[in-house]
Structures are given as structure tokens and as C-alpha cells.
GROMACS .gro file of C-alpha atoms in nm:
model
  251
    1THR     CA    1   0.008  -0.010   0.000
    2VAL     CA    2   0.283   0.235   0.068
    3LEU     CA    3   0.434   0.165  -0.274
    4ASN     CA    4   0.086   0.221  -0.444
    5SER     CA    5   0.069   0.556  -0.262
    6TYR     CA    6   0.416   0.646  -0.390
    7SER     CA    7   0.320   0.557  -0.745
    8GLY     CA    8   0.020   0.784  -0.716
    9TRP     CA    9   0.218   1.073  -0.593
   10ALA     CA   10   0.472   1.023  -0.865
   11LEU     CA   11   0.199   1.030  -1.127
   12CYS     CA   12   0.056   1.334  -0.968
   13ALA     CA   13   0.389   1.513  -1.006
   14GLU     CA   14   0.426   1.397  -1.357
   15GLY     CA   15   0.079   1.554  -1.425
   16PHE     CA   16   0.205   1.875  -1.287
   17MET     CA   17   0.513   1.873  -1.501
   18LEU     CA   18   0.334   1.790  -1.823
   19ASP     CA   19   0.039   2.020  -1.749
   20MET     CA   20  -0.212   1.740  -1.764
   21PRO     CA   21  -0.484   1.797  -1.504
   22LEU     CA   22  -0.636   1.443  -1.562
   23LEU     CA   23  -0.306   1.281  -1.479
   24THR     CA   24  -0.272   1.491  -1.179
   25THR     CA   25  -0.615   1.414  -1.045
   26VAL     CA   26  -0.581   1.035  -1.109
   27GLY     CA   27  -0.236   1.042  -0.935
   28ALA     CA   28  -0.377   1.228  -0.633
   29LEU     CA   29  -0.655   0.975  -0.596
   30ILE     CA   30  -0.427   0.678  -0.609
   31GLY     CA   31  -0.178   0.852  -0.373
   32CYS     CA   32  -0.455   0.935  -0.123
   33SER     CA   33  -0.612   0.584  -0.128
   34GLY     CA   34  -0.277   0.416  -0.070
   35ALA     CA   35  -0.202   0.650   0.214
   36ALA     CA   36  -0.537   0.570   0.362
   37LEU     CA   37  -0.498   0.192   0.332
   38THR     CA   38  -0.138   0.228   0.486
   39LYS     CA   39  -0.279   0.415   0.787
   40ILE     CA   40  -0.563   0.151   0.839
   41MET     CA   41  -0.297  -0.132   0.824
   42CYS     CA   42  -0.038   0.050   1.053
   43ASP     CA   43  -0.331   0.094   1.313
   44ALA     CA   44  -0.423  -0.278   1.285
   45MET     CA   45  -0.063  -0.407   1.330
   46ASN     CA   46   0.017  -0.144   1.602
   47ARG     CA   47   0.309  -0.029   1.384
   48ASP     CA   48   0.448   0.323   1.349
   49ILE     CA   49   0.421   0.466   0.991
   50VAL     CA   50   0.787   0.565   1.005
   51SER     CA   51   0.897   0.197   1.064
   52VAL     CA   52   0.692   0.094   0.764
   53ILE     CA   53   0.839   0.361   0.533
   54LEU     CA   54   1.192   0.270   0.658
   55GLY     CA   55   1.126  -0.099   0.613
   56GLY     CA   56   1.139  -0.206   0.984
   57PHE     CA   57   0.929  -0.472   1.128
   58GLY     CA   58   0.918  -0.333   1.492
   59THR     CA   59   0.600  -0.209   1.647
   60LYS     CA   60   0.521   0.059   1.899
   61ALA     CA   61   0.555  -0.198   2.179
   62THR     CA   62   0.882  -0.361   2.088
   63GLY     CA   63   1.123  -0.417   2.370
   64GLY     CA   64   1.504  -0.373   2.367
   65GLY     CA   65   1.610  -0.721   2.465
   66GLU     CA   66   1.646  -1.058   2.295
   67ALA     CA   67   1.340  -1.223   2.158
   68MET     CA   68   1.203  -1.552   2.317
   69GLU     CA   69   1.345  -1.881   2.167
   70PHE     CA   70   1.089  -2.159   2.131
   71THR     CA   71   1.174  -2.518   2.137
   72GLY     CA   72   0.975  -2.838   2.059
   73GLU     CA   73   0.829  -3.013   1.781
   74ALA     CA   74   0.508  -2.948   1.587
   75THR     CA   75   0.244  -3.237   1.606
   76MET     CA   76   0.135  -3.344   1.255
   77THR     CA   77  -0.217  -3.466   1.166
   78ASN     CA   78  -0.394  -3.594   0.860
   79VAL     CA   79  -0.709  -3.529   0.670
   80GLU     CA   80  -0.895  -3.826   0.801
   81ASP     CA   81  -0.847  -3.723   1.175
   82THR     CA   82  -0.935  -3.370   1.095
   83VAL     CA   83  -1.264  -3.466   0.936
   84LYS     CA   84  -1.344  -3.673   1.245
   85LEU     CA   85  -1.257  -3.385   1.467
   86LEU     CA   86  -1.477  -3.146   1.272
   87ALA     CA   87  -1.757  -3.400   1.252
   88ASP     CA   88  -1.745  -3.448   1.645
   89SER     CA   89  -1.732  -3.070   1.712
   90GLN     CA   90  -2.012  -2.825   1.790
   91SER     CA   91  -1.844  -2.511   1.733
   92VAL     CA   92  -1.585  -2.428   1.462
   93ILE     CA   93  -1.407  -2.102   1.391
   94ILE     CA   94  -1.217  -2.073   1.051
   95VAL     CA   95  -0.917  -1.827   1.036
   96PRO     CA   96  -0.831  -1.763   0.667
   97GLY     CA   97  -0.519  -1.601   0.560
   98TYR     CA   98  -0.319  -1.505   0.248
   99GLY     CA   99  -0.232  -1.873   0.179
  100LEU     CA  100  -0.604  -1.929   0.115
  101ALA     CA  101  -0.620  -1.643  -0.128
  102VAL     CA  102  -0.320  -1.779  -0.323
  103ALA     CA  103  -0.440  -2.139  -0.335
  104LYS     CA  104  -0.795  -2.010  -0.435
  105GLY     CA  105  -0.954  -2.264  -0.197
  106GLN     CA  106  -1.256  -2.065  -0.097
  107TYR     CA  107  -1.492  -2.268  -0.298
  108PRO     CA  108  -1.427  -2.616  -0.152
  109LEU     CA  109  -1.405  -2.434   0.193
  110LYS     CA  110  -1.758  -2.319   0.135
  111ASP     CA  111  -1.884  -2.668   0.057
  112MET     CA  112  -1.737  -2.805   0.377
  113VAL     CA  113  -1.883  -2.513   0.587
  114ASP     CA  114  -2.232  -2.579   0.419
  115ALA     CA  115  -2.206  -2.953   0.520
  116LEU     CA  116  -2.120  -2.863   0.869
  117ILE     CA  117  -2.387  -2.610   0.906
  118SER     CA  118  -2.650  -2.855   0.765
  119GLN     CA  119  -2.583  -3.075   1.067
  120GLY     CA  120  -2.635  -2.805   1.321
  121LYS     CA  121  -2.281  -2.707   1.374
  122GLN     CA  122  -2.192  -2.351   1.469
  123VAL     CA  123  -1.936  -2.227   1.201
  124ARG     CA  124  -1.792  -1.883   1.176
  125PHE     CA  125  -1.503  -1.706   1.016
  126ALA     CA  126  -1.259  -1.476   1.212
  127ILE     CA  127  -1.099  -1.217   0.992
  128HIS     CA  128  -0.792  -1.017   1.111
  129PRO     CA  129  -0.776  -0.654   0.981
  130VAL     CA  130  -0.471  -0.714   0.780
  131ALA     CA  131  -0.532  -1.067   0.667
  132GLY     CA  132  -0.427  -1.107   0.312
  133ARG     CA  133  -0.222  -0.832   0.138
  134MET     CA  134  -0.476  -0.542   0.216
  135PRO     CA  135  -0.766  -0.480   0.436
  136GLY     CA  136  -1.100  -0.649   0.323
  137GLN     CA  137  -0.923  -0.906   0.084
  138LEU     CA  138  -1.046  -1.210   0.270
  139ASN     CA  139  -1.387  -1.061   0.313
  140VAL     CA  140  -1.416  -1.013  -0.065
  141LEU     CA  141  -1.274  -1.365  -0.119
  142LEU     CA  142  -1.534  -1.529   0.091
  143ALA     CA  143  -1.814  -1.317  -0.033
  144GLU     CA  144  -1.701  -1.434  -0.391
  145ALA     CA  145  -1.765  -1.800  -0.281
  146GLY     CA  146  -2.096  -1.720  -0.147
  147VAL     CA  147  -2.012  -1.737   0.231
  148PRO     CA  148  -2.311  -1.565   0.421
  149TYR     CA  149  -2.207  -1.225   0.576
  150ASP     CA  150  -2.357  -1.306   0.916
  151ILE     CA  151  -2.103  -1.575   0.974
  152VAL     CA  152  -1.800  -1.353   0.886
  153GLU     CA  153  -1.675  -1.170   1.193
  154GLU     CA  154  -1.394  -0.917   1.255
  155MET     CA  155  -1.127  -0.981   1.519
  156GLU     CA  156  -1.264  -0.744   1.778
  157GLU     CA  157  -1.608  -0.927   1.759
  158ILE     CA  158  -1.490  -1.281   1.784
  159ASN     CA  159  -1.148  -1.278   1.977
  160ASP     CA  160  -1.319  -1.355   2.312
  161ASP     CA  161  -1.511  -1.644   2.175
  162PHE     CA  162  -1.208  -1.877   2.109
  163ASN     CA  163  -1.231  -1.992   2.478
  164GLU     CA  164  -1.556  -2.157   2.415
  165THR     CA  165  -1.465  -2.300   2.070
  166ASP     CA  166  -1.413  -2.665   1.999
  167VAL     CA  167  -1.202  -2.644   1.689
  168VAL     CA  168  -1.020  -2.349   1.519
  169LEU     CA  169  -0.916  -2.419   1.158
  170VAL     CA  170  -0.638  -2.186   1.045
  171ILE     CA  171  -0.588  -2.182   0.681
  172GLY     CA  172  -0.276  -2.005   0.532
  173ALA     CA  173  -0.245  -1.753   0.823
  174ASN     CA  174   0.065  -1.711   1.039
  175ASP     CA  175   0.164  -1.374   1.192
  176THR     CA  176  -0.207  -1.287   1.257
  177ILE     CA  177  -0.229  -1.586   1.509
  178ASN     CA  178   0.119  -1.550   1.650
  179SER     CA  179   0.100  -1.563   2.026
  180SER     CA  180   0.438  -1.397   2.072
  181ALA     CA  181   0.277  -1.074   1.981
  182GLU     CA  182   0.119  -1.083   2.323
  183ASP     CA  183   0.362  -1.301   2.524
  184ASP     CA  184   0.708  -1.166   2.410
  185PRO     CA  185   0.768  -0.794   2.452
  186ASN     CA  186   1.092  -0.827   2.259
  187SER     CA  187   0.937  -0.991   1.968
  188GLN     CA  188   0.952  -0.798   1.627
  189ILE     CA  189   0.571  -0.812   1.608
  190ALA     CA  190   0.513  -0.726   2.000
  191GLY     CA  191   0.194  -0.531   2.051
  192MET     CA  192   0.043  -0.622   1.723
  193PRO     CA  193  -0.330  -0.729   1.784
  194VAL     CA  194  -0.367  -1.100   1.696
  195LEU     CA  195  -0.646  -1.371   1.690
  196ARG     CA  196  -0.619  -1.582   2.001
  197VAL     CA  197  -0.663  -1.913   1.837
  198TRP     CA  198  -0.454  -2.091   2.101
  199ASN     CA  199  -0.737  -2.047   2.366
  200SER     CA  200  -0.956  -2.291   2.182
  201LYS     CA  201  -0.981  -2.668   2.269
  202GLN     CA  202  -0.803  -2.765   1.949
  203VAL     CA  203  -0.621  -2.591   1.669
  204ILE     CA  204  -0.570  -2.723   1.325
  205VAL     CA  205  -0.317  -2.513   1.121
  206MET     CA  206  -0.317  -2.574   0.748
  207LYS     CA  207   0.012  -2.455   0.584
  208ARG     CA  208   0.235  -2.557   0.302
  209SER     CA  209   0.521  -2.577   0.540
  210LEU     CA  210   0.640  -2.482   0.897
  211ALA     CA  211   0.826  -2.171   0.768
  212ALA     CA  212   0.781  -1.831   0.941
  213GLY     CA  213   0.529  -1.576   0.815
  214TYR     CA  214   0.591  -1.246   0.631
  215ALA     CA  215   0.743  -1.086   0.947
  216GLY     CA  216   0.997  -1.371   0.967
  217VAL     CA  217   0.911  -1.448   1.324
  218ASP     CA  218   0.870  -1.801   1.461
  219ASN     CA  219   0.515  -1.894   1.580
  220PRO     CA  220   0.499  -2.074   1.908
  221VAL     CA  221   0.142  -2.165   1.835
  222PHE     CA  222   0.261  -2.435   1.597
  223LEU     CA  223   0.426  -2.606   1.910
  224LYS     CA  224   0.156  -2.592   2.149
  225ASP     CA  225  -0.012  -2.914   2.295
  226ASN     CA  226  -0.360  -2.828   2.154
  227THR     CA  227  -0.222  -2.748   1.789
  228ASP     CA  228  -0.193  -2.991   1.512
  229MET     CA  229  -0.033  -2.910   1.171
  230LEU     CA  230  -0.198  -3.024   0.848
  231LEU     CA  231   0.056  -2.953   0.576
  232GLY     CA  232  -0.020  -2.921   0.203
  233ASP     CA  233  -0.178  -2.705  -0.051
  234ALA     CA  234  -0.484  -2.525   0.078
  235LYS     CA  235  -0.721  -2.581  -0.207
  236ALA     CA  236  -0.632  -2.951  -0.238
  237THR     CA  237  -0.667  -3.005   0.134
  238CYS     CA  238  -1.009  -2.811   0.143
  239GLU     CA  239  -1.131  -3.031  -0.119
  240LYS     CA  240  -1.045  -3.352   0.067
  241LEU     CA  241  -1.187  -3.213   0.397
  242ALA     CA  242  -1.513  -3.109   0.211
  243THR     CA  243  -1.549  -3.457   0.062
  244GLY     CA  244  -1.455  -3.626   0.394
  245VAL     CA  245  -1.713  -3.414   0.591
  246LYS     CA  246  -1.991  -3.491   0.342
  247GLU     CA  247  -1.922  -3.856   0.353
  248SER     CA  248  -1.921  -3.864   0.732
  249PHE     CA  249  -2.253  -3.700   0.735
  250GLY     CA  250  -2.390  -3.885   0.439
  251VAL     CA  251  -2.458  -3.560   0.261
   0.00000   0.00000   0.00000
């Protein structure tokens, strides 16, 4: 969004130099919209605009010491066990991230959600303000697949409900669910508001690998006792989950 804003102001300056009012106007619109989006994202991540412009990851709450080191091994799971877990649960929260957008897995995910809801399960989506590459990207993605608006909730609305949730299914999200943002004052993302998925009874994290997210910070949630990792392509995995859930319910 910062680069988009820069490009707009450059276009605006070019319009002034070439005496082209239309070019100036378009550039100003791009510059202002990019600046507005940058402000929204900075507020959501608790980051100072200066650190963003200078390319730093630090937030306003970052301490001056060494960040915590996390040890342990992640527990792996498979599609069959995940299907059984979803079928046995009563409340499910799905946390989509940029990985879902890249894989374009929203359509099979919608099929799985429909199957769960048809059996009386409570299914909701939790959207972080900066999930994806810009605010609102995941909302648009889910709307495109036909997910009802009333089960898509923002972080502030749903964050306190994880304590009473049976299963949280994280799809392609990393930094937005990183507990070190709250637990480690020396973390590079310290102070950034995150979705507290680790408070639920069971967390299933779907990712391609165990690699760190965009901020380059290790995620201790992957190592917690109530977290299992389901590695693979998000779309292919969602298709298998949708098929498995339907078969388990005889839908």
C-alpha cells in the first residue's frame, strides 16, 4: 500500500510537470487511497508509519532485549483425523489467511462449511484486519464464494469467543495468530493485535510448510499441545476435507 501511494504521488507530480490535469487528478486519487490503506494497516498492526516507510518490522511496543526462543516439535495430523474432529465438534471457527487466497481454496471451503452447518454445527469465520495483502481481501474472497455475511466476523467481535470453541481451523495464516505478539515484549511483532486461536480446545493449522510468516518471526502456536499441523496445498486439502465431511454425514 505504501508503494501504491508512492506511485500515485509520482503520477501526480508527472501530471503537474506535463500540465495534464487528468493525470494529476488520477495520481492524487491513487496517492490518497494508498495512504489511507497504509494508515488502516498500521493501526491494525500497531506499527508506526515511520517504521513501515523505513522498512522495519518493529511495532510501537517492541522491547529492547532478545526475543524468546521456542523449542519443541510440531504435531502433525492428517485429513482423516481432521474430518473426524470437525464432525465431532459443535463449534468451529475458521481463520483464513493469505495462503487461502493464493491457493484459491474458498470454494471447496464453502462446501465444507455448508455440510457442517447442515448438521447443526456453529461455524464462523474470524477475519484479522490485515489478513491477506490489504484490508478486506479475505472478506471479498469469502463473499465471492457465497459465504453468508452473518458468519464472517472481525477480530474485535470474535476474539473473546475462542475460549468456548471446540475447533479452530487456520488456513494459510501465520503472523495474525502468533501468540508471541502478546507474550514476548521483545518480539518483532510485539504489540500487534492477533487472533487468540490458542485459547480454543483444538487448533488445526493448514500451511504448505512450517516456515515463518511475512514478518520472519517463529510462531510458538505451532508447538502448543492443542495444535496440530496439516501441511499441504490449501485448495487440495480443503477439497479433501469437504469430501470427507460430506461422506461422514452422508450428505
